[in-house]
Amino acid sequence: MGLIQFTDKGLFCTKGGFYIDPWRPVDHAIITHGHSDHAKGGSKNYLCHTYSKPILQHRLGEANYQTVVWDQKLTINGVTVSLHPAGHVIGSSQVRVEYKGEVYVFSGDYKTEDDGISGAFAPVRCHTFITESTFGLPIYKWKPQQHIYNDMQQWILQNKQEGKASVLLAYSLGKAQRILGAISQVTDEIYVHGAIYNMQEVLLAHQLHHVKVIRISNELPKEKYRNAVIVAPPGADGTSWMKKFTPYRTAICSGWMQVRGNQRRRNADKGFVLSDHCDFEGLLSSIKATGCEKAFVTHGFQSVFTKYLNEIGIDASEVKTAYGNEAEEETEKEADQLNHPSS
Amino acid sequence: MKFFASLVDRLMATTKTNEKIGALEEYFHNASDRDKVWVIALFTGRRPKRTISSTLLRVWCAEYCQLPLWLVEECYHTVGDLSETIALLIDAYYTPDTHPADHSLTHYIEAFHQVEKATEAERKQVMLQGWKELQTVTERFIFNKLLSGSFRIGVSQQLMVKALAKVTQLEPAVIAHRISGKWDPGKITFDELLNDAGSLADDSRPYPFYLAYPLEAEPESLGSIEDWQAEWKWDGIRGQLIKRNNEFFVWSRGEELMTDKFPEYDPICKLLPDGTVLDGEIIVANGNEPLPFSLMQKRIGRKNLSNKIMQEAPVSFFAYDLLELNFEDYRSRPLAERRLALEQVVKLVNHEKLQLSSVVTCATWQELRELREESRQHYAEGFMLKRKDSVYQTGRKRGDWWKWKLDPMTIDCVMIYAQKGSGRRSNLYTDYTFAVRDGDSLVPFAKAYSGLTDKEFAQVDAFVKRNAIEKFGPVRTVKPDLVFELAFEGIAESNRHKSGVAVRFPRIKRWRHDKKPDEINTLDDLRQLLELYGTN
Ligand SMILES: [Zn+2]
Ligand SMILES: [Zn+2]
């Protein structure tokens, strides 16, 4: 029996008696990062990275949170546990679990390119590596982020020139912070939706991010939005909330924008291929760098990616989890906040 | 290629019509003559002859990227477009070893043309050369697309016409006319295509069809019935009969030349006055009596027209309108005047294969409404309502012509299979198969992929992803849980379907959140519809 079991509540460490990113309430939960498909409320005790705590408090409310920093070793029932940077969003961590010399690592969500905010991903040597596969197809190959930021800045300037506001659609945790950094180079005033404003307040209060933003509200005169730069969660797209920005152009910032069809389906004027996950090559190189003997593949293109790993000589199996509805769950959450803009 | 690629990028970067027209206009002002002609051709569904098969493309792409072929196929399933899949893969695995080049669009079209009879190795050479010397995903996408199919990037014929009208200062109707019909983009110049001389040279050229929107309000909102002409809305293939300089052409609405498919019309040609164009419906019928449309499908599917099939599925032409008489364009005359002239032409021809689509006269809208209920018995789908003083317009327009169709038949059913859509829905499960209940079992009877909002599609997609039971290639068997109301226009017996019936134009009318799977309709209900309205 393996050190980590895949149960109907989540990843379970048998010897240590704790879960990692459980999707049901449990006694002891280690949380990789604050996205809602990985961090669920209702558990009695949480262990997470110091940077994740304010995010979890904001999203899940008060609970018993214990925090550690990267590379700090804890012993839980004889099992050595440590967190390591995953590079996905602020505080996101891989979880390393060791018992009697056997090492398991769960990647959580991760990306190999250092975004300067989330900590640089570092592969961790292990026997068994449990990896995500969100973009586990070779069509997903990311351009360097600076390239995309340049495009984004150009787009905003062009919109300004044509008398239009720029509305960038991005998740409030992760993508929003990266974008805010990039666009603060071309504008001093960034207007944001309440969901993003609230998240940004939390991060600013804990010195986890530095870009100041202005909350969009009905009190602000409409003229403020002329030629303005606005960041909103994807759930806001197509709602009447957007009317006040007219005339405007919209852009979606997501790895899914790699495929034109998705861009068109979402009816956005522009798609920026910017992701907080690895591309195909990133996944492969990371898995190889762990030196693992066995890989378990979770959420994403797991069956295709597993098959390919086996073909190139990496022993891999597919695992079903409840993760990977990040997009849907985040959108729902943000849509909720749309309905209660005062919250 | 860069210049054309930037046009494609601009067209895709906006959803607004005016911006698209602006981008096209700018392109037509600045591009080379030969490229312009090709762009008109590509955007109106004409493409160069296919000289390299899609199978070879996949194999060469897999080889270039050093990926297994099955993985390329998986990518294709996700992207939904082979040209784009390959462009993305080449871009991901590209290592520069060739000088970037910026040849014209025409250059690449000619390169493909030249390898028509070349060896496989030579054809591969052309492909690899293009992949390597072109530099962006868009450029490679276009390059691949030149082989594999039409450009669906949100440029309708109408949009193209508007842009060309601005560039050439000609009337949109004139442009629409000139770019329709048969012309060879490899041989014609931009001026020949758009100026007068060129259009006169081509006798085959049809007029753009005037199409109607469905009437959503009650007909009373149209004013007095006296001002309107009502005709049955026939269920066939909309077409034009053209006789010019003693040559005869039959066009379908899809701008397909179908003269050879309907030899029965040849006698009409002999009798028609020269310089005549008729708009009407190609209908399976005995003289003036329509037969079920399913016979037409049987006939259209055949490669060779046997005498037997021509006897089983004879066709008539039901004339709606007169567009040209004595070589004179009649489209700007009022319908009432065109109709009188049409009646005379049909009378003059006096052949059973040419019928006048009869006008239905009622004193009140209510009377017409009652008559509409009998549509299916006449093999009609309802009425066409045309304002008597309307001119013959171009394309789909509101106001003067409406189709007032019979309400569709509906059935409540449950979704049992799902498949990813294509194009813009390539990442979502949007193509569904539906079943009705037969005792304890579920019998599939129809497929549909339209009728839900994007939000609903996303919800169903999430359901499919969580509730897939089995996998057959791209198809997922889904827990039979979601109930939908399906609407369709016709129903016929079919031994190719497990259910024994085939429905026409099925689409999702609404998602029945209020119904459980055990409350759906049964196979018996379907059979009853078949008995009532079936068109065998
Ligand atoms: Zn995440
Ligand atoms: Zn995840």
Tab-separated table of N, CA and C and ligand atoms in Angstrom, chain A residues 21 32-33 35 37-38 88 106 108-110 132 134 277 298-299 323-326, ligand 2:
chain	number	residue	atom	x	y	z
A	21	ASP	N	-5.285	18.732	0.139
A	21	ASP	CA	-6.358	19.319	-0.681
A	21	ASP	C	-7.628	18.460	-0.705
A	32	THR	N	-2.463	23.068	-0.728
A	32	THR	CA	-1.396	23.502	-1.636
A	32	THR	C	-1.526	24.977	-1.995
A	33	HIS	N	-2.775	25.427	-2.268
A	33	HIS	CA	-2.953	26.837	-2.625
A	33	HIS	C	-4.416	27.243	-2.537
A	35	HIS	N	-6.836	28.365	-4.523
A	35	HIS	CA	-7.925	28.225	-5.499
A	35	HIS	C	-9.012	27.315	-4.947
A	37	ASP	N	-10.891	24.974	-6.017
A	37	ASP	CA	-10.996	23.521	-6.214
A	37	ASP	C	-9.954	22.773	-5.375
A	38	HIS	N	-9.022	23.500	-4.801
A	38	HIS	CA	-8.007	22.852	-3.954
A	38	HIS	C	-8.202	23.166	-2.473
A	88	HIS	N	2.722	28.642	-8.863
A	88	HIS	CA	1.393	28.741	-9.492
A	88	HIS	C	0.718	30.061	-9.138
A	106	PHE	N	3.372	15.775	-4.048
A	106	PHE	CA	2.179	16.204	-4.789
A	106	PHE	C	2.430	17.627	-5.276
A	108	GLY	N	0.401	19.817	-6.560
A	108	GLY	CA	-0.665	20.816	-6.587
A	108	GLY	C	-0.741	21.342	-8.010
A	109	ASP	N	-1.058	22.636	-8.182
A	109	ASP	CA	-0.949	23.252	-9.510
A	109	ASP	C	0.405	23.925	-9.575
A	110	TYR	N	1.056	23.899	-10.718
A	110	TYR	CA	2.376	24.519	-10.790
A	110	TYR	C	2.698	25.051	-12.165
A	132	GLU	N	-0.280	17.454	-11.763
A	132	GLU	CA	-1.470	17.894	-12.516
A	132	GLU	C	-1.184	17.747	-14.012
A	134	THR	N	-3.218	19.921	-16.423
A	134	THR	CA	-4.190	20.862	-16.994
A	134	THR	C	-3.940	21.124	-18.481
A	277	HIS	N	-0.347	27.672	-15.200
A	277	HIS	CA	0.015	26.248	-15.209
A	277	HIS	C	1.179	26.035	-16.181
A	298	THR	N	-3.054	13.667	-12.283
A	298	THR	CA	-4.403	14.111	-11.909
A	298	THR	C	-4.899	15.138	-12.910
A	299	HIS	N	-5.864	15.883	-12.491
A	299	HIS	CA	-6.697	16.774	-13.301
A	299	HIS	C	-6.068	17.421	-14.539
A	323	TYR	N	-10.283	17.868	-8.493
A	323	TYR	CA	-9.648	19.134	-8.878
A	323	TYR	C	-9.878	19.409	-10.357
A	324	GLY	N	-9.541	20.614	-10.721
A	324	GLY	CA	-9.506	20.893	-12.148
A	324	GLY	C	-10.732	21.628	-12.620
A	325	ASN	N	-11.676	21.908	-11.720
A	325	ASN	CA	-12.776	22.748	-12.129
A	325	ASN	C	-12.511	24.173	-11.686
A	326	GLU	N	-11.227	24.440	-11.601
A	326	GLU	CA	-10.776	25.753	-11.195
A	326	GLU	C	-11.560	26.852	-11.896
C	2	ZN	ZN	-5.662	22.492	-9.849
